[in-house]
Amino acid sequence: MRNIFKRLTANEYRSKGDTGNPEKHPLIGAGDFQAGREKTPAVEVKAVSHCYGAGENRRQVLFDNHLTIHPGEVVTMTGPSGSGKTTLLTLIGTLRSLQEGSITVYGRATKGLSAAEAVKIRRKIGFIFQTHNLFDSLTAYENVKLATTLADWSGREVHGAVVDILAAVGLAERCSYKPGKLSVGQRQRVAIARALINRPKLILADEPTAALDKDSGGLIVEILREMANAENCAVLIVTHDNRVLQVADRIVHLVDGQISSMPNMDRCLLQAVVE
Amino acid sequence: MRLELALKNTFANRTRTLASVCGLTFAILLMFMQLGFLEGVRKGAALLYEYLDFDLAIVSNKYQTMGDSESFDRVHLAQAMCARGVEKGMGLLLSQATWKDPDNTLLSRIIIIGLARSPDFIADPDIKRGFDTIFIPDKIMLDRFSQPVVGNIAIGRRAKINGHWIEVASHFKMGMFFAADTFAVMSRETFLHLTGQPPQDLSVGLLKLKPGADRGAVKKALEKILPDGLQVFTRDELIGKEQDFFISQKPVGFMFETGVAVAFCVGVIFLFQVLSVEISNRINEYATLKAIGFDLSFICGVGLNQAILFALMGYAPSFFIAIGLFRLIYAVSRLPVSMNIHLALLVLADVLSMCAISSVLVLQKVRRADPVELF
Ligand SMILES: Nc1ncnc2c1ncn2[C@@H]1O[C@H](COP(=O)(O)OP(=O)(O)OP(=O)(O)O)[C@@H](O)[C@H]1O
Ligand SMILES: [Mg+2]
């Protein structure tokens, strides 16, 4: 069942790319989606299980999960609290070491990585955390600029890029503010700008819009969607937010530690059926 | 960016930073003081030889320090003066004695120095000025920086050395309170009178070489000529030996060295504490850095930069306070303490190793910053 579903998803994905929808996603071009059909998936999760604790306290929270995300795809993950969404996200992001099963990120296996290797993979990933975790002593501009030291930016490009991305998240006028003087939502947007500045090939976001109002939340969602289209990066968002669900290519449902096959409906497929 | 972040972090909370810098300033100042004292003792220990002008010195094998010397027969000085390259010589007599002020019931310790009438060997302007006065029998030149126990030291004052009356005729500056309460320079004749030593005795034979003579070569030649019981030192060697004696053989050196070690530890602990709090407050920020792909070396670099910043901010004021305190201490105790490049660099080196040690300790904390907690 799951496999059929995956194939359908891929088909739908392709057809969507072919027809395109320039109105909704102005950055989509046919070429982007051609490129998006690279052979290596951005993320491939196979038979992943995970346990916390040891001995008597040992408790399994993930059970035999499979998930494939292709470049250019926006996948949202929903599920009840405590179902293991964050756990799965941290496993994919190499922040937690994998116990059972396999996860590859752009073809790179993440099992048994050394700390240095994990750091290398993480540089290609944009993390958006539930809490913002910006440097209090740095301005919004400096916080974003700090991340650019991880990638090969030439000195001249950096300034423009940082200003642009802050403008893109609607903070053009707040560049010189420190986090203490920004609202929670604004801080979250700075954190998002920081995650996106290096054009990551994979974006992992945990409830990125939870702290935001409707407008700024919507803006974030749009940005993530555009990143996926324009940069052909894969996006995995854990969320309950309807706005996020709307722009997703695919929604996966994690219940009791397992990606459930039934409600794992592809939104587009669903729409197609309805139409 | 590392330095920029360290700077911004350090100055984000000015009040806390100021408090930390104050604490560090005191720890570093303590180090300046202790090392300054140590240097003062070292410098003071050989002050007598700094006051004298000579190239080589002959002493007995049993010579320890100017306060604890063994005499030898002056014939050996004459012997040395005949050697090639030697221009002239002077005998120096040294002895411990007792000083008794008539108004005072206490006996104090004095080191007496007997000189022959060879003004060429005197380098110190004070001794030069009063030199002639000491060749009147039983007149002496007394240390202006004598300890209070010595009593009235005014010129014309009469007191007893080893039970014999003498009169203070002039002053010079010594102030080595850790070696004796006071010092007196006198003629060879007065010295022999006060101590009752046989006239052929000599504590140190001082030699001046002819212009162009090679010290090393003359020293070697003298070592061959002189009997086994005697040693030959160059001026620098004798001064070094004198200084080392107080640093390594007397508790006074150990005392200040312990002080330096304690100040150093206080500095490390304080810096560790400051950095620890700093890192704890930002542990999530550091974890984020780790999560988004900064390696440990970057994060530790930020920590180390902060340590250095704090330390340098503590160093600068303590440097200037130390200059002031050294002047005060010299005025009060006459210990020759002063700020100099050597001391400044020594403390700076200590401060930087303080940074290194405390950063290594704090590093453990950064290592534990777990990005997984952030989600
Ligand atoms: N560090 C940990 N040690 C032990 N158990 C943990 C740990 N982290 C999470 N768990 C447990 O694992 C289960 C899954 O947690 P996880 O954080 O992945 O859930 P989630 O789906 O992200 O929930 P939410 O929507 O509330 O964020 C929970 O039952 C939780 O109690
Ligand atoms: Mg969660």
Tab-separated table of N, CA, C and O and ligand atoms in Angstrom, chain A residues 52-53 59 61 79-88 96 130 206-207 238 240 254, chain B residues 373, ligand 1:
chain	number	residue	atom	x	y	z
A	52	TYR	N	14.275	5.021	23.462
A	52	TYR	CA	14.879	5.898	24.470
A	52	TYR	C	15.106	5.092	25.731
A	52	TYR	O	14.387	4.147	26.011
A	53	GLY	N	16.060	5.500	26.501
A	53	GLY	CA	16.312	4.883	27.799
A	53	GLY	C	17.006	3.545	27.669
A	53	GLY	O	17.311	3.083	26.576
A	59	ARG	N	12.169	2.374	26.141
A	59	ARG	CA	10.857	2.496	25.527
A	59	ARG	C	11.040	2.811	24.048
A	59	ARG	O	11.783	3.713	23.679
A	61	VAL	N	10.058	4.350	20.661
A	61	VAL	CA	9.163	5.440	20.240
A	61	VAL	C	8.979	5.484	18.726
A	61	VAL	O	8.040	6.110	18.237
A	79	GLY	N	0.917	14.629	13.374
A	79	GLY	CA	0.727	13.504	14.272
A	79	GLY	C	0.550	14.004	15.676
A	79	GLY	O	0.933	15.136	15.982
A	80	PRO	N	-0.043	13.168	16.509
A	80	PRO	CA	-0.297	13.606	17.876
A	80	PRO	C	0.991	13.875	18.639
A	80	PRO	O	2.055	13.383	18.260
A	81	SER	N	0.852	14.648	19.678
A	81	SER	CA	2.009	14.959	20.516
A	81	SER	C	2.584	13.672	21.089
A	81	SER	O	1.849	12.786	21.501
A	82	GLY	N	3.887	13.575	21.075
A	82	GLY	CA	4.554	12.404	21.637
A	82	GLY	C	4.615	11.226	20.685
A	82	GLY	O	5.029	10.139	21.065
A	83	SER	N	4.241	11.457	19.432
A	83	SER	CA	4.224	10.326	18.502
A	83	SER	C	5.608	10.050	17.924
A	83	SER	O	5.801	9.033	17.279
A	84	GLY	N	6.568	10.945	18.147
A	84	GLY	CA	7.929	10.667	17.682
A	84	GLY	C	8.377	11.516	16.510
A	84	GLY	O	9.418	11.257	15.907
A	85	LYS	N	7.651	12.583	16.207
A	85	LYS	CA	7.989	13.422	15.053
A	85	LYS	C	9.361	14.071	15.222
A	85	LYS	O	10.206	14.020	14.318
A	86	THR	N	9.529	14.688	16.383
A	86	THR	CA	10.812	15.364	16.629
A	86	THR	C	11.959	14.361	16.624
A	86	THR	O	13.037	14.630	16.094
A	87	THR	N	11.700	13.202	17.190
A	87	THR	CA	12.730	12.166	17.210
A	87	THR	C	13.170	11.815	15.790
A	87	THR	O	14.367	11.764	15.486
A	88	LEU	N	12.210	11.616	14.919
A	88	LEU	CA	12.534	11.266	13.539
A	88	LEU	C	13.307	12.405	12.860
A	88	LEU	O	14.288	12.181	12.144
A	96	ARG	N	20.930	13.155	16.287
A	96	ARG	CA	20.793	12.011	17.181
A	96	ARG	C	21.329	10.824	16.410
A	96	ARG	O	21.167	10.752	15.189
A	130	GLN	N	12.075	24.811	17.105
A	130	GLN	CA	10.834	25.278	17.709
A	130	GLN	C	11.070	26.596	18.443
A	130	GLN	O	10.280	27.517	18.368
A	206	ASP	N	10.816	22.207	12.730
A	206	ASP	CA	9.934	21.650	13.750
A	206	ASP	C	8.997	22.750	14.224
A	206	ASP	O	9.433	23.676	14.904
A	207	GLU	N	7.748	22.650	13.842
A	207	GLU	CA	6.748	23.651	14.225
A	207	GLU	C	7.240	25.076	13.974
A	207	GLU	O	7.238	25.896	14.886
A	238	VAL	N	7.519	19.633	10.398
A	238	VAL	CA	6.591	19.068	11.375
A	238	VAL	C	5.633	20.185	11.745
A	238	VAL	O	6.068	21.271	12.126
A	240	HIS	N	1.205	21.374	12.634
A	240	HIS	CA	-0.240	21.139	12.637
A	240	HIS	C	-0.934	22.294	11.931
A	240	HIS	O	-2.146	22.366	11.884
A	254	LEU	N	2.316	10.678	11.443
A	254	LEU	CA	3.060	9.805	12.345
A	254	LEU	C	2.196	9.565	13.577
A	254	LEU	O	1.853	10.488	14.298
B	373	GLU	N	18.807	18.815	22.134
B	373	GLU	CA	17.884	19.398	23.106
B	373	GLU	C	17.073	20.549	22.516
B	373	GLU	O	16.116	21.008	23.100
C	1	LIG	N1	15.433	12.489	25.391
C	1	LIG	C1	14.418	11.664	25.600
C	1	LIG	N2	14.511	10.671	26.493
C	1	LIG	C2	13.505	9.815	26.722
C	1	LIG	N3	12.353	9.891	26.087
C	1	LIG	C3	12.156	10.835	25.173
C	1	LIG	C4	13.194	11.774	24.882
C	1	LIG	N4	12.750	12.630	23.924
C	1	LIG	C5	11.511	12.232	23.651
C	1	LIG	N5	11.152	11.166	24.378
C	1	LIG	C6	9.873	10.437	24.296
C	1	LIG	O1	9.741	9.970	22.985
C	1	LIG	C7	8.429	10.141	22.559
C	1	LIG	C8	8.430	10.906	21.258
C	1	LIG	O2	8.910	12.205	21.497
C	1	LIG	P1	8.986	13.309	20.385
C	1	LIG	O3	9.598	14.512	20.985
C	1	LIG	O4	9.653	12.728	19.212
C	1	LIG	O5	7.445	13.562	20.077
C	1	LIG	P2	6.783	14.626	19.121
C	1	LIG	O6	6.003	13.866	18.155
C	1	LIG	O7	7.798	15.564	18.596
C	1	LIG	O8	5.818	15.381	20.101
C	1	LIG	P3	5.353	16.926	20.074
C	1	LIG	O9	4.372	17.091	18.983
C	1	LIG	O10	4.729	17.112	21.425
C	1	LIG	O11	6.577	17.753	19.904
C	1	LIG	C9	7.676	10.851	23.650
C	1	LIG	O12	6.874	9.902	24.304
C	1	LIG	C10	8.737	11.353	24.576
C	1	LIG	O13	8.301	11.247	25.882
